[in-house]
JSON list of C-alpha atoms in Angstrom, two decimals:
[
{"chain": "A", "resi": 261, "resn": "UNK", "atom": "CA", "xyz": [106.14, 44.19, 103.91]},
{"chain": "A", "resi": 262, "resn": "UNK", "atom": "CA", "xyz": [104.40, 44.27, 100.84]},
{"chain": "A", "resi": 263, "resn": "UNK", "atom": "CA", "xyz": [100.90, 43.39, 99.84]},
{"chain": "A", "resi": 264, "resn": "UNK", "atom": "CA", "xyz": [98.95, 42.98, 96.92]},
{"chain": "A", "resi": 265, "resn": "UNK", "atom": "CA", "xyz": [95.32, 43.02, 95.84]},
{"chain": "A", "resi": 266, "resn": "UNK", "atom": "CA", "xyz": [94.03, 41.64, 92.42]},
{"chain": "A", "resi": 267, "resn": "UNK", "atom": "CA", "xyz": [90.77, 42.92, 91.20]},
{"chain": "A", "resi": 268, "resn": "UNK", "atom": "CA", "xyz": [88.96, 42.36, 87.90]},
{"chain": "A", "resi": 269, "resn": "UNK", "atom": "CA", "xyz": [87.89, 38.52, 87.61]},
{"chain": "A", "resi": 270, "resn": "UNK", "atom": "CA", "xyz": [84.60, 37.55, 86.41]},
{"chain": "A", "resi": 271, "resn": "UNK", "atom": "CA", "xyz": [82.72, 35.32, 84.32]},
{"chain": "A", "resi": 272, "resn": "UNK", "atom": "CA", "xyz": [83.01, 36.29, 80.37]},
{"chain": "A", "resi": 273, "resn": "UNK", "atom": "CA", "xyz": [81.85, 34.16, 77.52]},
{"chain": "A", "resi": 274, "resn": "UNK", "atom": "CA", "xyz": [84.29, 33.46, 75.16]},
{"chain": "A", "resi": 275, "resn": "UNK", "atom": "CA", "xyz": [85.91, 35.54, 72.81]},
{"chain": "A", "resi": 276, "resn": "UNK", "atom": "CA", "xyz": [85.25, 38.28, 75.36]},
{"chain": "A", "resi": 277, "resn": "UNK", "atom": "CA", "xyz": [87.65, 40.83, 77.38]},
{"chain": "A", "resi": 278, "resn": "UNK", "atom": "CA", "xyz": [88.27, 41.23, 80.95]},
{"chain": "A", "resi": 279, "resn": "UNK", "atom": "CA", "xyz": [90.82, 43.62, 82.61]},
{"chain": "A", "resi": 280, "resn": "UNK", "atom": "CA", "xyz": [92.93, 42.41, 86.19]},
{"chain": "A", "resi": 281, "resn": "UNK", "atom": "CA", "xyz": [94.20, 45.11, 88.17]},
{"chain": "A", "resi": 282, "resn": "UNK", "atom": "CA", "xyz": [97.46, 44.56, 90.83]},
{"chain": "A", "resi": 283, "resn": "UNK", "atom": "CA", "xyz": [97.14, 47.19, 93.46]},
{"chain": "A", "resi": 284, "resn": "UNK", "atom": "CA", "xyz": [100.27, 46.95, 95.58]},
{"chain": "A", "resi": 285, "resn": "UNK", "atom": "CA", "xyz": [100.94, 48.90, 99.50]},
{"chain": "A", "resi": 286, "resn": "UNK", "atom": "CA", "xyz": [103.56, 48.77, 101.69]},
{"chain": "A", "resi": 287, "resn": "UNK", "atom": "CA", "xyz": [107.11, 49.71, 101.06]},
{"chain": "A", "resi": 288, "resn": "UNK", "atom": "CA", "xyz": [107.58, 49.39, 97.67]},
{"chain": "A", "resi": 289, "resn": "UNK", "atom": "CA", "xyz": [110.96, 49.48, 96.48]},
{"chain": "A", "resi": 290, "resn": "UNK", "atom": "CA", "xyz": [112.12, 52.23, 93.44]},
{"chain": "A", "resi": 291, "resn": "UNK", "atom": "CA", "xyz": [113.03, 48.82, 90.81]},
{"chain": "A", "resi": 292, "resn": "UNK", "atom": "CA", "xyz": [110.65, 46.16, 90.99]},
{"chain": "A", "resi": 293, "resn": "UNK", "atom": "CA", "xyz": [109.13, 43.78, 88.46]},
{"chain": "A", "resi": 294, "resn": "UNK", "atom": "CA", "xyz": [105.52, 42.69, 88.20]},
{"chain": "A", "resi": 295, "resn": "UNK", "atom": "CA", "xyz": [103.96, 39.42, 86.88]},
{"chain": "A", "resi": 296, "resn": "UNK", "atom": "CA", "xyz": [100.95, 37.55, 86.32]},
{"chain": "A", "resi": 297, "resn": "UNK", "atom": "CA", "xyz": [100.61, 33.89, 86.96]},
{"chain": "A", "resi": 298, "resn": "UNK", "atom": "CA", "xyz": [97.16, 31.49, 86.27]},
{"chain": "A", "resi": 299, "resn": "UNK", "atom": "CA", "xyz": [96.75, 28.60, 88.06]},
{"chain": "A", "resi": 300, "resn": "UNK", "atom": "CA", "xyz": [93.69, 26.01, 86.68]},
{"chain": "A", "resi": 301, "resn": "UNK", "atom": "CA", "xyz": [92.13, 23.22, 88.75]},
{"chain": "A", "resi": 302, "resn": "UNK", "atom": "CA", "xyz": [94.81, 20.69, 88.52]},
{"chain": "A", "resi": 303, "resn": "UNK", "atom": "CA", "xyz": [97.35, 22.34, 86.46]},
{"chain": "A", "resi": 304, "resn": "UNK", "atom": "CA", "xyz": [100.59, 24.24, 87.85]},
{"chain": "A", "resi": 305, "resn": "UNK", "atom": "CA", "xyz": [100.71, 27.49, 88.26]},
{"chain": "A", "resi": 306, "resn": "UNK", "atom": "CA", "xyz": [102.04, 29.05, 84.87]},
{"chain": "A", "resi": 307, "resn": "UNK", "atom": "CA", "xyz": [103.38, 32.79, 83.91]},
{"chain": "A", "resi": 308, "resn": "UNK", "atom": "CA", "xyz": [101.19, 34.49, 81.95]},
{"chain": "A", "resi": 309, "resn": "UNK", "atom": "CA", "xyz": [102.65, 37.99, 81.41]},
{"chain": "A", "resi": 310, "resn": "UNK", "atom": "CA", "xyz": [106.51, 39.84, 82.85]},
{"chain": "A", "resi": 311, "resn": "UNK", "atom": "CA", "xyz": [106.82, 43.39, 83.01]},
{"chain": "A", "resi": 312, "resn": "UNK", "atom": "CA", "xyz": [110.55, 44.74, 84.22]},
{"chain": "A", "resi": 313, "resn": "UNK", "atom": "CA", "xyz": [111.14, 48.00, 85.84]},
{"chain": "A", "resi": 314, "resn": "UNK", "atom": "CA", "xyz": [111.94, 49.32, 82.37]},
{"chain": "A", "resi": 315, "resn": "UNK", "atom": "CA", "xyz": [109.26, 48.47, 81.34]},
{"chain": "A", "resi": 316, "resn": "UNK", "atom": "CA", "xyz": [110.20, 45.14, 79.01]},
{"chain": "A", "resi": 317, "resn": "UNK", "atom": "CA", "xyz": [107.21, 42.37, 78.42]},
{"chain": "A", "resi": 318, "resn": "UNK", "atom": "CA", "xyz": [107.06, 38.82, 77.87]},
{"chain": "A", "resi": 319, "resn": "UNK", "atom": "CA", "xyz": [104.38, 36.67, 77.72]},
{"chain": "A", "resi": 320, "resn": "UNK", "atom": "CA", "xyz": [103.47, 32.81, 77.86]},
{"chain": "A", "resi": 321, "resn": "UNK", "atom": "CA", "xyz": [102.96, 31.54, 73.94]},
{"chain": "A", "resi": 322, "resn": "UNK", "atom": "CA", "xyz": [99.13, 30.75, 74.90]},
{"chain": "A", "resi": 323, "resn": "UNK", "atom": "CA", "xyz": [98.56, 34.42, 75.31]},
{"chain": "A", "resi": 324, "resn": "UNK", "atom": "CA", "xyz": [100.67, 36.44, 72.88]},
{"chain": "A", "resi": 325, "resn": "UNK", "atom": "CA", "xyz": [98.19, 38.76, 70.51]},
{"chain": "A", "resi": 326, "resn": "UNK", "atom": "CA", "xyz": [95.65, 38.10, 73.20]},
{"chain": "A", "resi": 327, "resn": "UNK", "atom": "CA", "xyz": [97.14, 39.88, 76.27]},
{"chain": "A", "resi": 328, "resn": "UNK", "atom": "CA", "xyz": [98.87, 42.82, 77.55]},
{"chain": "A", "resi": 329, "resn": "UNK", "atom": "CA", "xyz": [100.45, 43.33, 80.53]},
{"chain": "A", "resi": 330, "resn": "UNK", "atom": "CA", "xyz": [101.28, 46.84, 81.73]},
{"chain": "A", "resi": 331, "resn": "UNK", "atom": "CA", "xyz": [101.78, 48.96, 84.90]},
{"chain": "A", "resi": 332, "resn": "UNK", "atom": "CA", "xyz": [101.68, 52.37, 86.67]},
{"chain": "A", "resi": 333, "resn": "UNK", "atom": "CA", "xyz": [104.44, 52.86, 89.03]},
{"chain": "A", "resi": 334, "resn": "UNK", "atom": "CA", "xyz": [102.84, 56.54, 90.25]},
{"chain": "A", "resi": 335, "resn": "UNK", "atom": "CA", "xyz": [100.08, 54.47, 91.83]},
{"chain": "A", "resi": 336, "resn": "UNK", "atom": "CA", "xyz": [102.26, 51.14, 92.49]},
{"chain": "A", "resi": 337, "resn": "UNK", "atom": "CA", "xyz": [99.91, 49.00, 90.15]},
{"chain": "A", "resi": 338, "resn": "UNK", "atom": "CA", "xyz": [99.78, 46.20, 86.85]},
{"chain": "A", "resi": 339, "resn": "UNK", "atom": "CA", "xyz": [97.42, 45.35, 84.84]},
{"chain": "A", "resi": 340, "resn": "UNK", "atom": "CA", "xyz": [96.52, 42.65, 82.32]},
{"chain": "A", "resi": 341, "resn": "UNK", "atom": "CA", "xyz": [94.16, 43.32, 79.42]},
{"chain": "A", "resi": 342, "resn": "UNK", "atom": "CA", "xyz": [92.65, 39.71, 78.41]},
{"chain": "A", "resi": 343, "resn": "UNK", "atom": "CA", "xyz": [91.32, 40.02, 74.80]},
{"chain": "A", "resi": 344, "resn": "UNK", "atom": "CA", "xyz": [89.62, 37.28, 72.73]},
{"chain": "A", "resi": 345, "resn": "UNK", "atom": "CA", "xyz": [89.60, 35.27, 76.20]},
{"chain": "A", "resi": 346, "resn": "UNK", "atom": "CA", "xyz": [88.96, 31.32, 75.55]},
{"chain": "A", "resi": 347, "resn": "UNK", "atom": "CA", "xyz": [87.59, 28.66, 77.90]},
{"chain": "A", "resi": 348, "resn": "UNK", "atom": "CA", "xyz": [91.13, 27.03, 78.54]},
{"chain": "A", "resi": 349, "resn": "UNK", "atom": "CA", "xyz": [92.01, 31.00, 80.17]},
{"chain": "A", "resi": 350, "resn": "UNK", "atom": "CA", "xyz": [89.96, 29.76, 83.09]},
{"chain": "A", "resi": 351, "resn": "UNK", "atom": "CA", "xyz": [91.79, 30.21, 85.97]},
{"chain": "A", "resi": 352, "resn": "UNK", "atom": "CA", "xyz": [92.67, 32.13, 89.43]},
{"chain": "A", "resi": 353, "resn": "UNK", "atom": "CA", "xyz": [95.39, 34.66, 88.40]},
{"chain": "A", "resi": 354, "resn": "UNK", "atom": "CA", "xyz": [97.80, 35.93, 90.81]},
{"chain": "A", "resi": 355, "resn": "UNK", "atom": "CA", "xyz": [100.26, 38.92, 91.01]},
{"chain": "A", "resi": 356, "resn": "UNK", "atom": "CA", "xyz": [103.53, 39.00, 91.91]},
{"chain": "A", "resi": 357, "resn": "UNK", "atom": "CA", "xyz": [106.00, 42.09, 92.93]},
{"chain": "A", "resi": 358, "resn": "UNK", "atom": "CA", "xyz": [109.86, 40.66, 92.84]},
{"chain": "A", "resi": 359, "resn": "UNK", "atom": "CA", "xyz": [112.41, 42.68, 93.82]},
{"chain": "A", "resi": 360, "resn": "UNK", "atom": "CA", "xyz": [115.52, 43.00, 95.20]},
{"chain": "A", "resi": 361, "resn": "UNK", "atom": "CA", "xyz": [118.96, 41.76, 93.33]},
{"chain": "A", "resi": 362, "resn": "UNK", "atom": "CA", "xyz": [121.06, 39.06, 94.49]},
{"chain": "A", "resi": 363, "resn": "UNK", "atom": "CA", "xyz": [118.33, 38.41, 96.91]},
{"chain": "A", "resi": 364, "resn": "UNK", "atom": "CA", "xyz": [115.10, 38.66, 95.26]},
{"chain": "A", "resi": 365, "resn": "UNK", "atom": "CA", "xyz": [111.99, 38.96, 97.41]},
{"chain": "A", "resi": 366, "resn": "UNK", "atom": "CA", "xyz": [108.72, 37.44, 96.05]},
{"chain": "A", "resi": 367, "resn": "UNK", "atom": "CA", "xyz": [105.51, 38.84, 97.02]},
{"chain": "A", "resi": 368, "resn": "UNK", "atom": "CA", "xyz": [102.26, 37.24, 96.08]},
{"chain": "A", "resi": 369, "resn": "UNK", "atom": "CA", "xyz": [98.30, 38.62, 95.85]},
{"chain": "A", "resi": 370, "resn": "UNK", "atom": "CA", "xyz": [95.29, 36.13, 96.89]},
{"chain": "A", "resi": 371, "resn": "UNK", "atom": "CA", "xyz": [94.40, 35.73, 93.72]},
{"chain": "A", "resi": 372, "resn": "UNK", "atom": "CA", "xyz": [91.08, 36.65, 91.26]},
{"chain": "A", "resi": 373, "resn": "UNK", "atom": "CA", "xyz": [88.73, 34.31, 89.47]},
{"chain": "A", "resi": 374, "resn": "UNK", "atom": "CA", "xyz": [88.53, 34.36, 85.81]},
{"chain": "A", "resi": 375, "resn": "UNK", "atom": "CA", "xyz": [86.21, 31.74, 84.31]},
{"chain": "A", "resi": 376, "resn": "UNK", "atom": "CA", "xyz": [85.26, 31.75, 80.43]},
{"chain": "A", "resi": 377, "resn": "UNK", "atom": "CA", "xyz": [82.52, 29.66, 79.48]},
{"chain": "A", "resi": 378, "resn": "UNK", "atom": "CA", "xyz": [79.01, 30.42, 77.58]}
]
C-alpha cells in the first residue's frame, strides 16, 4: 500500500505564493505519475497539475503561468509552486500517485487547505 501526505496549505492574500509538498511511503513502484487535484466547496474536484514518470507536465488552463508542478523521485515526493495565487484558487488540494499499466492503481492524500483571501 501506498500513502500520501500533503503539506503546505495556508492562508495567503492574493497575488501571493504558497508551495504544497506530496510526501509518498510505502511501496512505491519504479514508473509512477503524480498529480494535483483542488476541490472548492461545491465544485468537483478538478486537475490542477500532471507530472509523468518522464517527467512531462500539464496543467488546468486556470493555472498555466501561475503554477508548477514538479517532483523528486530520490525522496518519493511532488510539489506544486502556486504563484500570483487568486481568491477563486481556494480550495483543499489533493495528491495522487497512479501507477500501474493496464491496471492503473490510484492512490489519494487527505488533502491540504489553501484559502486566498485579504
Amino acid at each position: 500500500q501506498v500513502q500520501l501526505v500533503e503539506s503546505g496549505g495556508d492562508l495567503v492574500q492574493p497575488g501571493g505564493s504558497l508551495r504544497l509538498s506530496c510526501a509518498a511511503s510505502g511501496s512505491i513502484a519504479s514508473l509512477y505519475a503524480m498529480a494535483w487535484y483542488r476541490q472548492a466547496p461545491g465544485a468537483q474536484r478538478e486537475l490542477v497539475a500532471r507530472i509523468t514518470s518522464g517527467g512531462s507536465t500539464d496543467y488546468a488552463d486556470s493555472v498555466k503561468g501561475r503554477f508548477t508542478i514538479s517532483r523528486d523521485n530520490a525522496k518519493s515526493a511532488a510539489y506544486l509552486q502556486m504563484n500570483s495565487l487568486k481568491p477563486e484558487d481556494t480550495a483543499i488540494y489533493y495528491c495522487k500517485l497512479t501507477t500501474g499499466y493496464l491496471t492503473q492503481y490510484h492512490y489519494w492524500g487527505q488533502g491540504t487547505q489553501v484559502t486566498v483571501s485579504s
